Amino acid sequence: MKAVKYFSYEVKRLMRERPALLVIILSVLSPLAGLTLYRPASAGTMMSVYLANPALAGGAVSGILFGALTLYELDRTKRKRMEALTDAACPPTDTALIRTAALLPIAAAALMLTMLVWLPVSFFKIGSVMDLTNYCLAYLLFMGLALPSAILAASAAYQFTRRADLSFVLFAAFAGSSLTVWADDWQLCWLNPCVWALSDDFSNFRIFRSVAYMRLTWLTGLAGIWTLSWICVRRRGKGIIGSALYSCRRLYRPAAALLLLVCYGIGYAAQPIVDHSDPDPEVMTFAELPYLDGIVCSGRTAQVCPDTSDGTVDGKAVYMFSNSSGREQTAAFGINPGYTVYSAKANGEDAAFSVGGHQEFNEAMLEVAVPAEGDVELVVEYGGFPQESSGFSTHQGYTEISEKYICLQNAALAPRLLNVLPDEGGYPAEIEITLPEHMTVIPFCASEAERISANDGMAVWRYEDSGTGGILYAGDYICQNIEAGGIDIQFYYGRKHREVMETAGASEAVKTVVDYCTEHYGPLSFGSGGSLKLIQSRVYGGGYAGGGASLLDEEDFTSDNLNGSGKGAAPGEVMIHELVHQWWGLANMFDPSDSTDPWSAEGLTVYTAYRIVKELYGADYAEKYYTEQWRKETDDYYLNFYVREPEYLDRLPEDKRAEITGALSHVRQYCEMPLKILKAEKLVGGEEAMDGILSELFSREPDPAYPYLTYQNFLDACGLKEEDLELG
Amino acid sequence: MGKIFIYECKRLLCNKFFFGILLILLFYGRQVLNDITIMGVSHTAPFSAWSFGDYLSRMIPVLWIATLLFLTFFTSPAARRVSVLTDAAPMPPRRYEAVRCCAALAASVLTALVCIAEAAVFYGVYFGRCDIGSLTAPALVTALPAIMFALGSGRFLGQINERLVYIWMAAPLAAAALPLPGAMGIWNGSFFTEYPLLTGSTEPAFAVPAEIAAVQCAFLVCGAVMSVCRFGKK
């Protein structure tokens, strides 16, 4: 009871202290930094700019302020030389506990005030896509939990060292590490979580879960360190060791510290959010598996049931095999590393299976024994919380599973067959998915999903696909039908965005691009069946195109972006770029084996986007935002030290080499190659001649043995040699 | 005098505080070298004088804070209370102050040398190159004025109020964030990233324009003057 009384005295005292009031006021103002100085969320969505950044900045700034306040308050009695008196009135350990705990309500008050003050500002700036759930979660997780973490860290530093200056340096180093060297490690950045984007139109539960996990593990760890430091609180005139030994007479104290630290260690090591994929993008052992001899796959089905409340997936996948080898063999599947395989049955009998420890490209390898029987029906039951790739740990959020949005890609949808060839029919697949009734299912392929039943607020959808993988989107979508270039386009966008889309005339822009490409290069001919799906995805950082479908990032459709004039080539024209990929970039157009090859889908796509922009906005605009940028980037590339002196690149550690090579190949694909195509355009006689050449290349009859469009094909069509296109 | 100098050096260097600072310095330096310097600055080699200068300019905030922390040994309330005794000792207070400043300078220079040695080891391991001669000029032009000015200005502020020394630690961080005039480009690193591009050469020889040299000299002289002058009440 005494402790409660002292705690209430301490809180009241703090509320009257000028430094504490100053820290509360500065904390309320701290989100301002997120609008000006500190903007870690790089995406352009309204929620990222006007909610994530202010909340993150608020967390970082007020965390540091509360850390400093903690040191100031804990050092007070020592500074005023009142320790002897306070120690006589109350045991030092109790005093330390009360003083640290009393700072927590002050931090809570600062958070509440900040949220109240910034709520109308956020509503005003974000507009129609503002959402109260996102607002509360963002401030509580990004800002709120930074404050107790900072208080615990600063308090622990002081209790260990008993020196305010040294504690301040330690705390500054700890906070500074989070803001700099740990900023790209989602588990270590305790002060400033790795949040690169918040979605406007869809939900953000995945990234909130990730941040909450990081915050809770750190809070556990810091609570453990704080308890350890609490044990070391000096008492009876003893030093750190003597005090610790004295405190340890009550065994629950070291036991609590140990328990908390062990929990932190386990929480850190066994995190369920991100996988442990091989960081080297060159390692593709799954893709290099030899195909099984005498076994073919004649089809597969999958029944997938995402749980939108806890973000998990349960599924049953069935594979039909013909085994003519006469012996048992092992089929390999890529499966999301977060999933557990519950069972595998071959023709109704339990089959031996194992999931390997090695992971690459967000897949673990599931191996299942296929018995020596002619026709085998293999049933795999799986489920769990899908993990995201460690390579994108700073860009988390794409595997969102909620009532507003679902994205399941390849091995996250169903185990992906790795080492069994298809029979003559390819890999026909039938996918069934059970979702809340209000959600629309959009398979990322040419086929349409059909709602086959609805019951108790849930609906079952079915669609057909082919191949070993597959991508599925679902959400609260509106579909707008557009006729352009002789094809039917289904333009799917989030319901929350309807007003913005209609005001901006986005569908007219889509029509312009499709009409342009059809007129200049010809109609879409492969796998689209006279239709094309344009799907607005949750913020993704780009987009991709597949047979009959193209993904458009919601970032391209923010009201700021769509209404902005003079923003130049990026990011608004990404929409054009991704649409153009329907002409240049589907699977059978470019050889995907070497991702660093300068000749890729990007060269022709960037060039075509430039031509469209030139037609739409004029030559000056295109020159300023396209060709000038290409030249600058290409010049920089040629001057790069590692390009000039490649022998030094070979000396570097593997990860650094991969990072630099990747960055350089990006310039070659997106800037150098378009410049070469532009040079070719001049050499062949101008835009019209180049359009004719590209039209011929687009509609060429591919060689089935090697169907890809090569650089040599392009040079031959232009009547040029490689050296003709060298950039001087 | 020599004895006092050695005693003050021991006070500064032989304690856990100094080793803590060194650890932080080495850790931060490794991150800068591994993440930024390895890419090379303005098309130059990572081991060029320009890239090395950029590395040092990024290390200035840490060196600055370390220097000011050394000064807090002399400006703390405890040190002020002891000054009643030291001022009564048969030695001119000005000379005693100068010796203490020299000790703080020695400790700061030592931390800067650790920084430089870390870069040299990094160059040797990753690139098999370590031309100490080419690193001397950027080290002198970048680190020395910063350390000297931190020492002088810190001592000046410490005589007014010891808390000002802690506030002053944020100065290089502010300088790194602000758009400073070109002549102060070393303080936010813009000199090392922009000047080589103006030369039109891929590996330009290290050179410092007159205005930059003048500003750095001014910081050096100001720092030296403030280090030896005694301000406020005696």
mmCIF file of C-alpha atoms in Angstrom, chain A residues 186-387:
data_model
loop_
_atom_site.group_PDB
_atom_site.id
_atom_site.type_symbol
_atom_site.label_atom_id
_atom_site.label_comp_id
_atom_site.label_asym_id
_atom_site.label_seq_id
_atom_site.Cartn_x
_atom_site.Cartn_y
_atom_site.Cartn_z
ATOM 1 C CA TRP A 186 13.203 -4.766 -38.568
ATOM 2 C CA GLN A 187 13.896 -6.595 -35.293
ATOM 3 C CA LEU A 188 16.610 -4.311 -33.966
ATOM 4 C CA CYS A 189 15.238 -0.837 -34.707
ATOM 5 C CA TRP A 190 13.568 -0.541 -31.310
ATOM 6 C CA LEU A 191 12.907 3.199 -31.557
ATOM 7 C CA ASN A 192 11.888 3.613 -35.192
ATOM 8 C CA PRO A 193 10.125 0.544 -36.606
ATOM 9 C CA CYS A 194 10.768 -0.452 -40.219
ATOM 10 C CA VAL A 195 7.620 0.894 -41.824
ATOM 11 C CA TRP A 196 7.917 1.867 -45.426
ATOM 12 C CA ALA A 197 4.241 2.238 -46.296
ATOM 13 C CA LEU A 198 0.685 2.223 -45.044
ATOM 14 C CA SER A 199 -2.117 1.466 -47.436
ATOM 15 C CA ASP A 200 -4.865 4.006 -48.069
ATOM 16 C CA ASP A 201 -7.446 1.748 -49.627
ATOM 17 C CA PHE A 202 -6.882 -1.555 -47.907
ATOM 18 C CA SER A 203 -5.867 -2.759 -44.461
ATOM 19 C CA ASN A 204 -2.453 -2.649 -42.778
ATOM 20 C CA PHE A 205 -2.701 -5.439 -40.224
ATOM 21 C CA ARG A 206 0.356 -7.301 -41.457
ATOM 22 C CA ILE A 207 2.716 -4.387 -40.884
ATOM 23 C CA PHE A 208 0.989 -3.565 -37.594
ATOM 24 C CA ARG A 209 1.511 -7.174 -36.469
ATOM 25 C CA SER A 210 5.171 -6.978 -37.411
ATOM 26 C CA VAL A 211 5.706 -3.720 -35.502
ATOM 27 C CA ALA A 212 3.738 -5.016 -32.506
ATOM 28 C CA TYR A 213 5.906 -8.123 -32.464
ATOM 29 C CA MET A 214 9.112 -6.091 -32.578
ATOM 30 C CA ARG A 215 7.835 -3.747 -29.867
ATOM 31 C CA LEU A 216 6.763 -6.564 -27.567
ATOM 32 C CA THR A 217 10.021 -8.474 -27.935
ATOM 33 C CA TRP A 218 11.996 -5.317 -27.183
ATOM 34 C CA LEU A 219 9.764 -4.465 -24.251
ATOM 35 C CA THR A 220 10.346 -7.953 -22.879
ATOM 36 C CA GLY A 221 14.095 -7.652 -23.393
ATOM 37 C CA LEU A 222 14.296 -4.166 -21.939
ATOM 38 C CA ALA A 223 12.143 -5.215 -19.003
ATOM 39 C CA GLY A 224 14.643 -8.042 -18.440
ATOM 40 C CA ILE A 225 17.614 -5.666 -18.629
ATOM 41 C CA TRP A 226 15.798 -3.210 -16.384
ATOM 42 C CA THR A 227 15.110 -5.939 -13.811
ATOM 43 C CA LEU A 228 18.780 -6.880 -13.939
ATOM 44 C CA SER A 229 19.732 -3.240 -13.374
ATOM 45 C CA TRP A 230 17.136 -3.042 -10.605
ATOM 46 C CA ILE A 231 18.925 -5.860 -8.842
ATOM 47 C CA CYS A 232 22.090 -3.762 -9.101
ATOM 48 C CA VAL A 233 20.533 -0.692 -7.454
ATOM 49 C CA ARG A 234 23.116 0.328 -4.850
ATOM 50 C CA ARG A 235 22.056 -0.275 -1.300
ATOM 51 C CA ARG A 236 23.628 -0.403 2.136
ATOM 52 C CA GLY A 237 26.692 1.417 0.839
ATOM 53 C CA LYS A 238 27.695 -1.587 -1.281
ATOM 54 C CA GLY A 239 29.012 -1.525 -4.839
ATOM 55 C CA ILE A 240 27.305 -3.007 -7.862
ATOM 56 C CA ILE A 241 28.253 -6.628 -7.113
ATOM 57 C CA GLY A 242 27.525 -6.409 -3.406
ATOM 58 C CA SER A 243 24.143 -4.771 -4.032
ATOM 59 C CA ALA A 244 23.270 -7.366 -6.658
ATOM 60 C CA LEU A 245 24.164 -10.224 -4.308
ATOM 61 C CA TYR A 246 22.115 -8.615 -1.569
ATOM 62 C CA SER A 247 19.102 -8.169 -3.900
ATOM 63 C CA CYS A 248 19.400 -11.720 -5.150
ATOM 64 C CA ARG A 249 18.503 -12.992 -1.701
ATOM 65 C CA ARG A 250 14.958 -12.643 -2.971
ATOM 66 C CA LEU A 251 15.140 -15.222 -5.693
ATOM 67 C CA TYR A 252 12.152 -13.994 -7.670
ATOM 68 C CA ARG A 253 14.189 -10.966 -8.757
ATOM 69 C CA PRO A 254 16.976 -12.723 -10.689
ATOM 70 C CA ALA A 255 14.457 -15.341 -11.792
ATOM 71 C CA ALA A 256 12.210 -12.647 -13.283
ATOM 72 C CA ALA A 257 15.177 -11.013 -15.044
ATOM 73 C CA LEU A 258 16.343 -14.338 -16.421
ATOM 74 C CA LEU A 259 12.855 -15.307 -17.529
ATOM 75 C CA LEU A 260 12.319 -12.015 -19.331
ATOM 76 C CA LEU A 261 15.699 -12.203 -21.060
ATOM 77 C CA VAL A 262 15.137 -15.800 -22.113
ATOM 78 C CA CYS A 263 11.691 -14.861 -23.452
ATOM 79 C CA TYR A 264 13.296 -12.024 -25.388
ATOM 80 C CA GLY A 265 15.937 -14.362 -26.808
ATOM 81 C CA ILE A 266 13.345 -16.889 -27.880
ATOM 82 C CA GLY A 267 11.058 -14.162 -29.245
ATOM 83 C CA TYR A 268 13.938 -12.707 -31.241
ATOM 84 C CA ALA A 269 15.274 -15.972 -32.624
ATOM 85 C CA ALA A 270 11.962 -17.675 -33.321
ATOM 86 C CA GLN A 271 10.093 -14.721 -34.798
ATOM 87 C CA PRO A 272 7.240 -15.859 -37.048
ATOM 88 C CA ILE A 273 7.041 -12.810 -39.308
ATOM 89 C CA VAL A 274 9.963 -13.098 -41.739
ATOM 90 C CA ASP A 275 11.577 -16.205 -43.181
ATOM 91 C CA HIS A 276 15.268 -17.125 -43.366
ATOM 92 C CA SER A 277 15.667 -17.191 -47.125
ATOM 93 C CA ASP A 278 19.200 -17.343 -48.472
ATOM 94 C CA PRO A 279 20.265 -13.702 -48.899
ATOM 95 C CA ASP A 280 22.182 -14.487 -52.079
ATOM 96 C CA PRO A 281 19.809 -13.970 -55.032
ATOM 97 C CA GLU A 282 22.065 -16.112 -57.199
ATOM 98 C CA VAL A 283 21.313 -19.208 -55.133
ATOM 99 C CA MET A 284 18.475 -21.000 -56.883
ATOM 100 C CA THR A 285 18.830 -24.611 -55.816
ATOM 101 C CA PHE A 286 15.076 -25.198 -55.907
ATOM 102 C CA ALA A 287 14.938 -24.138 -59.547
ATOM 103 C CA GLU A 288 17.867 -26.410 -60.372
ATOM 104 C CA LEU A 289 16.306 -29.609 -59.030
ATOM 105 C CA PRO A 290 16.332 -32.354 -61.659
ATOM 106 C CA TYR A 291 12.887 -33.512 -62.764
ATOM 107 C CA LEU A 292 11.797 -36.942 -61.576
ATOM 108 C CA ASP A 293 12.090 -39.738 -64.044
ATOM 109 C CA GLY A 294 8.857 -41.440 -65.031
ATOM 110 C CA ILE A 295 6.521 -39.227 -63.030
ATOM 111 C CA VAL A 296 4.253 -36.563 -64.508
ATOM 112 C CA CYS A 297 1.618 -34.353 -62.961
ATOM 113 C CA SER A 298 -1.731 -34.299 -64.742
ATOM 114 C CA GLY A 299 -3.424 -31.684 -62.584
ATOM 115 C CA ARG A 300 -3.922 -30.247 -59.154
ATOM 116 C CA THR A 301 -6.611 -28.694 -56.986
ATOM 117 C CA ALA A 302 -6.405 -26.585 -53.871
ATOM 118 C CA GLN A 303 -8.935 -25.585 -51.255
ATOM 119 C CA VAL A 304 -7.741 -22.533 -49.396
ATOM 120 C CA CYS A 305 -9.372 -20.997 -46.314
ATOM 121 C CA PRO A 306 -7.725 -17.790 -45.147
ATOM 122 C CA ASP A 307 -8.660 -16.720 -41.635
ATOM 123 C CA THR A 308 -9.097 -12.982 -42.014
ATOM 124 C CA SER A 309 -9.205 -12.332 -38.278
ATOM 125 C CA ASP A 310 -5.764 -13.686 -37.421
ATOM 126 C CA GLY A 311 -4.049 -13.527 -40.801
ATOM 127 C CA THR A 312 -3.488 -17.253 -41.170
ATOM 128 C CA VAL A 313 -4.246 -19.718 -43.962
ATOM 129 C CA ASP A 314 -5.387 -23.312 -43.933
ATOM 130 C CA GLY A 315 -5.438 -25.355 -47.083
ATOM 131 C CA LYS A 316 -5.631 -28.714 -48.737
ATOM 132 C CA ALA A 317 -3.826 -29.289 -52.014
ATOM 133 C CA VAL A 318 -4.365 -32.356 -54.188
ATOM 134 C CA TYR A 319 -1.923 -33.421 -56.931
ATOM 135 C CA MET A 320 -2.586 -36.101 -59.539
ATOM 136 C CA PHE A 321 0.552 -37.987 -60.543
ATOM 137 C CA SER A 322 1.211 -40.778 -63.006
ATOM 138 C CA ASN A 323 4.172 -42.855 -61.865
ATOM 139 C CA SER A 324 5.448 -45.068 -64.641
ATOM 140 C CA SER A 325 8.885 -45.584 -63.079
ATOM 141 C CA GLY A 326 7.763 -48.534 -60.990
ATOM 142 C CA ARG A 327 9.556 -47.241 -57.870
ATOM 143 C CA GLU A 328 8.938 -44.840 -55.038
ATOM 144 C CA GLN A 329 10.267 -41.347 -55.670
ATOM 145 C CA THR A 330 10.311 -38.077 -53.762
ATOM 146 C CA ALA A 331 8.329 -35.128 -55.071
ATOM 147 C CA ALA A 332 9.541 -31.707 -53.973
ATOM 148 C CA PHE A 333 7.340 -28.703 -53.328
ATOM 149 C CA GLY A 334 8.109 -25.118 -52.420
ATOM 150 C CA ILE A 335 6.019 -24.062 -49.439
ATOM 151 C CA ASN A 336 5.833 -20.830 -47.510
ATOM 152 C CA PRO A 337 8.292 -21.173 -44.577
ATOM 153 C CA GLY A 338 5.608 -20.037 -42.126
ATOM 154 C CA TYR A 339 3.346 -22.967 -42.916
ATOM 155 C CA THR A 340 3.188 -26.274 -41.125
ATOM 156 C CA VAL A 341 2.387 -29.388 -43.101
ATOM 157 C CA TYR A 342 -0.215 -31.302 -41.111
ATOM 158 C CA SER A 343 -0.396 -34.416 -43.243
ATOM 159 C CA ALA A 344 0.429 -35.932 -46.600
ATOM 160 C CA LYS A 345 -1.535 -38.859 -47.988
ATOM 161 C CA ALA A 346 -0.907 -40.769 -51.188
ATOM 162 C CA ASN A 347 -3.964 -42.666 -52.439
ATOM 163 C CA GLY A 348 -5.449 -42.392 -48.962
ATOM 164 C CA GLU A 349 -2.395 -43.793 -47.152
ATOM 165 C CA ASP A 350 -0.045 -41.686 -45.022
ATOM 166 C CA ALA A 351 2.999 -40.693 -47.026
ATOM 167 C CA ALA A 352 6.371 -39.846 -45.536
ATOM 168 C CA PHE A 353 7.157 -36.144 -45.751
ATOM 169 C CA SER A 354 9.677 -33.640 -44.425
ATOM 170 C CA VAL A 355 10.240 -29.905 -44.652
ATOM 171 C CA GLY A 356 13.878 -28.882 -45.176
ATOM 172 C CA GLY A 357 15.694 -26.181 -43.256
ATOM 173 C CA HIS A 358 17.098 -24.376 -46.284
ATOM 174 C CA GLN A 359 14.933 -21.545 -47.579
ATOM 175 C CA GLU A 360 15.197 -19.438 -50.698
ATOM 176 C CA PHE A 361 12.944 -16.896 -52.365
ATOM 177 C CA ASN A 362 10.405 -17.192 -49.542
ATOM 178 C CA GLU A 363 10.040 -20.942 -49.910
ATOM 179 C CA ALA A 364 11.058 -23.975 -47.859
ATOM 180 C CA MET A 365 11.258 -27.365 -49.512
ATOM 181 C CA LEU A 366 8.601 -29.950 -48.704
ATOM 182 C CA GLU A 367 9.532 -33.458 -49.803
ATOM 183 C CA VAL A 368 6.851 -36.120 -50.040
ATOM 184 C CA ALA A 369 7.298 -39.774 -50.982
ATOM 185 C CA VAL A 370 5.290 -40.743 -54.066
ATOM 186 C CA PRO A 371 4.616 -44.507 -53.933
ATOM 187 C CA ALA A 372 5.391 -46.916 -56.743
ATOM 188 C CA GLU A 373 1.814 -47.011 -58.011
ATOM 189 C CA GLY A 374 0.553 -46.035 -61.446
ATOM 190 C CA ASP A 375 -1.868 -43.249 -60.580
ATOM 191 C CA VAL A 376 -1.238 -41.413 -57.362
ATOM 192 C CA GLU A 377 -3.475 -38.839 -55.746
ATOM 193 C CA LEU A 378 -1.330 -36.918 -53.278
ATOM 194 C CA VAL A 379 -3.165 -34.830 -50.682
ATOM 195 C CA VAL A 380 -1.215 -32.301 -48.642
ATOM 196 C CA GLU A 381 -2.833 -30.456 -45.742
ATOM 197 C CA TYR A 382 -1.041 -27.361 -44.598
ATOM 198 C CA GLY A 383 -1.587 -24.095 -42.783
ATOM 199 C CA GLY A 384 -0.166 -21.336 -40.623
ATOM 200 C CA PHE A 385 0.916 -17.730 -40.673
ATOM 201 C CA PRO A 386 2.624 -16.979 -43.978
ATOM 202 C CA GLN A 387 6.075 -15.480 -43.546
#
